[in-house]
Amino acid sequence: MFRKIFNLKTILITFSLLVVIGVIIWQGIHFHGNPDPTAKNITPGAAIINTAILVFREGLEAILVLAAIISGLVRKKEDTVWKPISIGAGVSFLATIATWFIVVAIISAVNASELNIQAFTGILAVVVL
């Protein structure tokens, strides 16, 4: 029993959770709550980290969806659907790259401010979800 509770995986997950909790507490103390995302003094490094966190969260979401699909297939022992799922994952990755280029072209062609574009895409994301 002791060996199951204190294995490497459990220790790493616990450590990761403690780090996340520590960062949240630090953020609350240092910024007196959530930092203001409209602050003018954001550094390029902070902008890169914000973007990286967003991309990381979206990647985790995609992994969770694929894990849910695959776990159902493993439980039912379906061998014929692995190839279509792999092809679908590959096509979705390529579609993501193509969509990125398309969106960058559209944003650079539009004369709207960055905040207006962010507001529109945020509202669109809420509607889609």
mmCIF file with all atom_site columns, C-alpha atoms in Angstrom:
data_model
loop_
_atom_site.group_PDB
_atom_site.id
_atom_site.type_symbol
_atom_site.label_atom_id
_atom_site.label_alt_id
_atom_site.label_comp_id
_atom_site.label_asym_id
_atom_site.label_entity_id
_atom_site.label_seq_id
_atom_site.pdbx_PDB_ins_code
_atom_site.Cartn_x
_atom_site.Cartn_y
_atom_site.Cartn_z
_atom_site.occupancy
_atom_site.B_iso_or_equiv
_atom_site.pdbx_formal_charge
_atom_site.auth_seq_id
_atom_site.auth_comp_id
_atom_site.auth_asym_id
_atom_site.auth_atom_id
_atom_site.pdbx_PDB_model_num
ATOM 1   C CA . MET A 1 1   ? 0.000   0.000  0.000   1.00 0.00 ? 1   MET A CA 1
ATOM 2   C CA . PHE A 1 2   ? 2.786   2.427  0.941   1.00 0.00 ? 2   PHE A CA 1
ATOM 3   C CA . ARG A 1 3   ? 4.590   1.690  -2.324  1.00 0.00 ? 3   ARG A CA 1
ATOM 4   C CA . LYS A 1 4   ? 1.461   2.435  -4.398  1.00 0.00 ? 4   LYS A CA 1
ATOM 5   C CA . ILE A 1 5   ? 0.873   5.795  -2.726  1.00 0.00 ? 5   ILE A CA 1
ATOM 6   C CA . PHE A 1 6   ? 4.451   7.063  -2.841  1.00 0.00 ? 6   PHE A CA 1
ATOM 7   C CA . ASN A 1 7   ? 5.545   6.086  -6.322  1.00 0.00 ? 7   ASN A CA 1
ATOM 8   C CA . LEU A 1 8   ? 7.330   8.515  -8.662  1.00 0.00 ? 8   LEU A CA 1
ATOM 9   C CA . LYS A 1 9   ? 4.203   9.424  -10.620 1.00 0.00 ? 9   LYS A CA 1
ATOM 10  C CA . THR A 1 10  ? 2.269   10.396 -7.494  1.00 0.00 ? 10  THR A CA 1
ATOM 11  C CA . ILE A 1 11  ? 5.181   12.420 -6.169  1.00 0.00 ? 11  ILE A CA 1
ATOM 12  C CA . LEU A 1 12  ? 5.585   14.311 -9.472  1.00 0.00 ? 12  LEU A CA 1
ATOM 13  C CA . ILE A 1 13  ? 1.868   15.062 -9.726  1.00 0.00 ? 13  ILE A CA 1
ATOM 14  C CA . THR A 1 14  ? 1.777   16.262 -6.121  1.00 0.00 ? 14  THR A CA 1
ATOM 15  C CA . PHE A 1 15  ? 4.840   18.448 -6.680  1.00 0.00 ? 15  PHE A CA 1
ATOM 16  C CA . SER A 1 16  ? 3.307   19.921 -9.851  1.00 0.00 ? 16  SER A CA 1
ATOM 17  C CA . LEU A 1 17  ? 0.072   20.724 -8.031  1.00 0.00 ? 17  LEU A CA 1
ATOM 18  C CA . LEU A 1 18  ? 2.012   22.385 -5.216  1.00 0.00 ? 18  LEU A CA 1
ATOM 19  C CA . VAL A 1 19  ? 3.911   24.509 -7.756  1.00 0.00 ? 19  VAL A CA 1
ATOM 20  C CA . VAL A 1 20  ? 0.656   25.600 -9.427  1.00 0.00 ? 20  VAL A CA 1
ATOM 21  C CA . ILE A 1 21  ? -0.921  26.412 -6.057  1.00 0.00 ? 21  ILE A CA 1
ATOM 22  C CA . GLY A 1 22  ? 2.210   28.350 -5.094  1.00 0.00 ? 22  GLY A CA 1
ATOM 23  C CA . VAL A 1 23  ? 2.102   30.390 -8.301  1.00 0.00 ? 23  VAL A CA 1
ATOM 24  C CA . ILE A 1 24  ? -1.582  31.191 -7.766  1.00 0.00 ? 24  ILE A CA 1
ATOM 25  C CA . ILE A 1 25  ? -0.917  32.299 -4.183  1.00 0.00 ? 25  ILE A CA 1
ATOM 26  C CA . TRP A 1 26  ? 2.097   34.369 -5.287  1.00 0.00 ? 26  TRP A CA 1
ATOM 27  C CA . GLN A 1 27  ? 0.011   35.998 -8.009  1.00 0.00 ? 27  GLN A CA 1
ATOM 28  C CA . GLY A 1 28  ? -2.716  36.846 -5.515  1.00 0.00 ? 28  GLY A CA 1
ATOM 29  C CA . ILE A 1 29  ? -0.262  38.388 -3.060  1.00 0.00 ? 29  ILE A CA 1
ATOM 30  C CA . HIS A 1 30  ? 1.971   40.175 -5.572  1.00 0.00 ? 30  HIS A CA 1
ATOM 31  C CA . PHE A 1 31  ? -0.748  41.592 -7.831  1.00 0.00 ? 31  PHE A CA 1
ATOM 32  C CA . HIS A 1 32  ? -3.502  41.845 -5.184  1.00 0.00 ? 32  HIS A CA 1
ATOM 33  C CA . GLY A 1 33  ? -5.607  39.453 -7.257  1.00 0.00 ? 33  GLY A CA 1
ATOM 34  C CA . ASN A 1 34  ? -5.497  38.836 -10.975 1.00 0.00 ? 34  ASN A CA 1
ATOM 35  C CA . PRO A 1 35  ? -3.000  40.936 -12.946 1.00 0.00 ? 35  PRO A CA 1
ATOM 36  C CA . ASP A 1 36  ? -4.524  43.521 -15.261 1.00 0.00 ? 36  ASP A CA 1
ATOM 37  C CA . PRO A 1 37  ? -4.333  42.145 -18.822 1.00 0.00 ? 37  PRO A CA 1
ATOM 38  C CA . THR A 1 38  ? -4.794  45.640 -20.270 1.00 0.00 ? 38  THR A CA 1
ATOM 39  C CA . ALA A 1 39  ? -1.715  47.043 -18.537 1.00 0.00 ? 39  ALA A CA 1
ATOM 40  C CA . LYS A 1 40  ? 0.538   48.966 -20.892 1.00 0.00 ? 40  LYS A CA 1
ATOM 41  C CA . ASN A 1 41  ? 3.787   47.830 -19.295 1.00 0.00 ? 41  ASN A CA 1
ATOM 42  C CA . ILE A 1 42  ? 3.714   44.153 -20.254 1.00 0.00 ? 42  ILE A CA 1
ATOM 43  C CA . THR A 1 43  ? 7.138   42.950 -21.315 1.00 0.00 ? 43  THR A CA 1
ATOM 44  C CA . PRO A 1 44  ? 7.741   40.930 -24.480 1.00 0.00 ? 44  PRO A CA 1
ATOM 45  C CA . GLY A 1 45  ? 8.746   37.977 -22.296 1.00 0.00 ? 45  GLY A CA 1
ATOM 46  C CA . ALA A 1 46  ? 5.443   38.127 -20.424 1.00 0.00 ? 46  ALA A CA 1
ATOM 47  C CA . ALA A 1 47  ? 3.546   38.283 -23.717 1.00 0.00 ? 47  ALA A CA 1
ATOM 48  C CA . ILE A 1 48  ? 5.422   35.220 -24.965 1.00 0.00 ? 48  ILE A CA 1
ATOM 49  C CA . ILE A 1 49  ? 4.686   33.328 -21.753 1.00 0.00 ? 49  ILE A CA 1
ATOM 50  C CA . ASN A 1 50  ? 0.984   34.283 -21.925 1.00 0.00 ? 50  ASN A CA 1
ATOM 51  C CA . THR A 1 51  ? 0.794   33.010 -25.491 1.00 0.00 ? 51  THR A CA 1
ATOM 52  C CA . ALA A 1 52  ? 2.709   29.843 -24.640 1.00 0.00 ? 52  ALA A CA 1
ATOM 53  C CA . ILE A 1 53  ? 0.345   29.086 -21.760 1.00 0.00 ? 53  ILE A CA 1
ATOM 54  C CA . LEU A 1 54  ? -2.648  29.540 -24.045 1.00 0.00 ? 54  LEU A CA 1
ATOM 55  C CA . VAL A 1 55  ? -1.187  27.195 -26.664 1.00 0.00 ? 55  VAL A CA 1
ATOM 56  C CA . PHE A 1 56  ? -0.270  24.678 -23.947 1.00 0.00 ? 56  PHE A CA 1
ATOM 57  C CA . ARG A 1 57  ? -3.834  24.692 -22.562 1.00 0.00 ? 57  ARG A CA 1
ATOM 58  C CA . GLU A 1 58  ? -5.323  24.151 -26.003 1.00 0.00 ? 58  GLU A CA 1
ATOM 59  C CA . GLY A 1 59  ? -2.879  21.297 -26.607 1.00 0.00 ? 59  GLY A CA 1
ATOM 60  C CA . LEU A 1 60  ? -3.912  19.682 -23.337 1.00 0.00 ? 60  LEU A CA 1
ATOM 61  C CA . GLU A 1 61  ? -7.537  19.978 -24.377 1.00 0.00 ? 61  GLU A CA 1
ATOM 62  C CA . ALA A 1 62  ? -6.813  18.205 -27.665 1.00 0.00 ? 62  ALA A CA 1
ATOM 63  C CA . ILE A 1 63  ? -4.905  15.473 -25.827 1.00 0.00 ? 63  ILE A CA 1
ATOM 64  C CA . LEU A 1 64  ? -7.824  14.960 -23.444 1.00 0.00 ? 64  LEU A CA 1
ATOM 65  C CA . VAL A 1 65  ? -10.270 14.570 -26.323 1.00 0.00 ? 65  VAL A CA 1
ATOM 66  C CA . LEU A 1 66  ? -8.033  12.054 -28.095 1.00 0.00 ? 66  LEU A CA 1
ATOM 67  C CA . ALA A 1 67  ? -7.425  10.179 -24.831 1.00 0.00 ? 67  ALA A CA 1
ATOM 68  C CA . ALA A 1 68  ? -11.167 9.886  -24.223 1.00 0.00 ? 68  ALA A CA 1
ATOM 69  C CA . ILE A 1 69  ? -11.751 8.528  -27.721 1.00 0.00 ? 69  ILE A CA 1
ATOM 70  C CA . ILE A 1 70  ? -8.836  6.107  -27.573 1.00 0.00 ? 70  ILE A CA 1
ATOM 71  C CA . SER A 1 71  ? -9.698  4.824  -24.086 1.00 0.00 ? 71  SER A CA 1
ATOM 72  C CA . GLY A 1 72  ? -13.165 3.897  -25.305 1.00 0.00 ? 72  GLY A CA 1
ATOM 73  C CA . LEU A 1 73  ? -11.650 2.026  -28.227 1.00 0.00 ? 73  LEU A CA 1
ATOM 74  C CA . VAL A 1 74  ? -9.150  0.187  -26.046 1.00 0.00 ? 74  VAL A CA 1
ATOM 75  C CA . ARG A 1 75  ? -11.916 -0.919 -23.707 1.00 0.00 ? 75  ARG A CA 1
ATOM 76  C CA . LYS A 1 76  ? -13.995 -2.284 -26.602 1.00 0.00 ? 76  LYS A CA 1
ATOM 77  C CA . LYS A 1 77  ? -10.914 -3.700 -28.346 1.00 0.00 ? 77  LYS A CA 1
ATOM 78  C CA . GLU A 1 78  ? -11.748 -2.054 -31.677 1.00 0.00 ? 78  GLU A CA 1
ATOM 79  C CA . ASP A 1 79  ? -8.808  -2.655 -34.027 1.00 0.00 ? 79  ASP A CA 1
ATOM 80  C CA . THR A 1 80  ? -10.287 -1.298 -37.245 1.00 0.00 ? 80  THR A CA 1
ATOM 81  C CA . VAL A 1 81  ? -10.640 2.339  -36.216 1.00 0.00 ? 81  VAL A CA 1
ATOM 82  C CA . TRP A 1 82  ? -7.065  3.182  -35.211 1.00 0.00 ? 82  TRP A CA 1
ATOM 83  C CA . LYS A 1 83  ? -6.036  4.160  -38.730 1.00 0.00 ? 83  LYS A CA 1
ATOM 84  C CA . PRO A 1 84  ? -8.931  6.616  -39.287 1.00 0.00 ? 84  PRO A CA 1
ATOM 85  C CA . ILE A 1 85  ? -8.303  8.214  -35.887 1.00 0.00 ? 85  ILE A CA 1
ATOM 86  C CA . SER A 1 86  ? -4.601  8.606  -36.654 1.00 0.00 ? 86  SER A CA 1
ATOM 87  C CA . ILE A 1 87  ? -5.397  10.101 -40.052 1.00 0.00 ? 87  ILE A CA 1
ATOM 88  C CA . GLY A 1 88  ? -7.932  12.465 -38.453 1.00 0.00 ? 88  GLY A CA 1
ATOM 89  C CA . ALA A 1 89  ? -5.401  13.619 -35.855 1.00 0.00 ? 89  ALA A CA 1
ATOM 90  C CA . GLY A 1 90  ? -2.813  14.256 -38.579 1.00 0.00 ? 90  GLY A CA 1
ATOM 91  C CA . VAL A 1 91  ? -5.276  16.134 -40.782 1.00 0.00 ? 91  VAL A CA 1
ATOM 92  C CA . SER A 1 92  ? -6.399  18.249 -37.821 1.00 0.00 ? 92  SER A CA 1
ATOM 93  C CA . PHE A 1 93  ? -2.767  19.146 -37.085 1.00 0.00 ? 93  PHE A CA 1
ATOM 94  C CA . LEU A 1 94  ? -2.261  20.248 -40.706 1.00 0.00 ? 94  LEU A CA 1
ATOM 95  C CA . ALA A 1 95  ? -5.557  22.156 -40.616 1.00 0.00 ? 95  ALA A CA 1
ATOM 96  C CA . THR A 1 96  ? -4.355  23.971 -37.493 1.00 0.00 ? 96  THR A CA 1
ATOM 97  C CA . ILE A 1 97  ? -1.205  25.125 -39.264 1.00 0.00 ? 97  ILE A CA 1
ATOM 98  C CA . ALA A 1 98  ? -3.164  26.220 -42.349 1.00 0.00 ? 98  ALA A CA 1
ATOM 99  C CA . THR A 1 99  ? -5.703  28.060 -40.190 1.00 0.00 ? 99  THR A CA 1
ATOM 100 C CA . TRP A 1 100 ? -2.909  29.893 -38.403 1.00 0.00 ? 100 TRP A CA 1
ATOM 101 C CA . PHE A 1 101 ? -1.534  31.218 -41.705 1.00 0.00 ? 101 PHE A CA 1
ATOM 102 C CA . ILE A 1 102 ? -5.017  32.225 -42.863 1.00 0.00 ? 102 ILE A CA 1
ATOM 103 C CA . VAL A 1 103 ? -5.809  34.051 -39.615 1.00 0.00 ? 103 VAL A CA 1
ATOM 104 C CA . VAL A 1 104 ? -2.463  35.876 -39.631 1.00 0.00 ? 104 VAL A CA 1
ATOM 105 C CA . ALA A 1 105 ? -3.175  37.039 -43.202 1.00 0.00 ? 105 ALA A CA 1
ATOM 106 C CA . ILE A 1 106 ? -6.684  38.204 -42.276 1.00 0.00 ? 106 ILE A CA 1
ATOM 107 C CA . ILE A 1 107 ? -5.538  40.041 -39.143 1.00 0.00 ? 107 ILE A CA 1
ATOM 108 C CA . SER A 1 108 ? -2.759  41.832 -40.995 1.00 0.00 ? 108 SER A CA 1
ATOM 109 C CA . ALA A 1 109 ? -5.216  42.877 -43.737 1.00 0.00 ? 109 ALA A CA 1
ATOM 110 C CA . VAL A 1 110 ? -7.813  44.308 -41.323 1.00 0.00 ? 110 VAL A CA 1
ATOM 111 C CA . ASN A 1 111 ? -7.384  47.859 -40.031 1.00 0.00 ? 111 ASN A CA 1
ATOM 112 C CA . ALA A 1 112 ? -8.965  47.163 -36.625 1.00 0.00 ? 112 ALA A CA 1
ATOM 113 C CA . SER A 1 113 ? -7.117  47.580 -33.346 1.00 0.00 ? 113 SER A CA 1
ATOM 114 C CA . GLU A 1 114 ? -5.639  44.554 -31.609 1.00 0.00 ? 114 GLU A CA 1
ATOM 115 C CA . LEU A 1 115 ? -8.088  44.838 -28.716 1.00 0.00 ? 115 LEU A CA 1
ATOM 116 C CA . ASN A 1 116 ? -11.064 44.845 -31.083 1.00 0.00 ? 116 ASN A CA 1
ATOM 117 C CA . ILE A 1 117 ? -9.736  41.735 -32.820 1.00 0.00 ? 117 ILE A CA 1
ATOM 118 C CA . GLN A 1 118 ? -9.159  40.020 -29.466 1.00 0.00 ? 118 GLN A CA 1
ATOM 119 C CA . ALA A 1 119 ? -12.654 40.942 -28.305 1.00 0.00 ? 119 ALA A CA 1
ATOM 120 C CA . PHE A 1 120 ? -14.223 39.609 -31.505 1.00 0.00 ? 120 PHE A CA 1
ATOM 121 C CA . THR A 1 121 ? -12.297 36.336 -31.417 1.00 0.00 ? 121 THR A CA 1
ATOM 122 C CA . GLY A 1 122 ? -13.095 35.915 -27.711 1.00 0.00 ? 122 GLY A CA 1
ATOM 123 C CA . ILE A 1 123 ? -16.811 36.381 -28.333 1.00 0.00 ? 123 ILE A CA 1
ATOM 124 C CA . LEU A 1 124 ? -16.610 33.992 -31.287 1.00 0.00 ? 124 LEU A CA 1
ATOM 125 C CA . ALA A 1 125 ? -14.905 31.382 -29.090 1.00 0.00 ? 125 ALA A CA 1
ATOM 126 C CA . VAL A 1 126 ? -17.638 31.713 -26.455 1.00 0.00 ? 126 VAL A CA 1
ATOM 127 C CA . VAL A 1 127 ? -20.352 31.298 -29.091 1.00 0.00 ? 127 VAL A CA 1
ATOM 128 C CA . VAL A 1 128 ? -18.644 28.248 -30.614 1.00 0.00 ? 128 VAL A CA 1
ATOM 129 C CA . LEU A 1 129 ? -18.199 26.564 -27.240 1.00 0.00 ? 129 LEU A CA 1
#
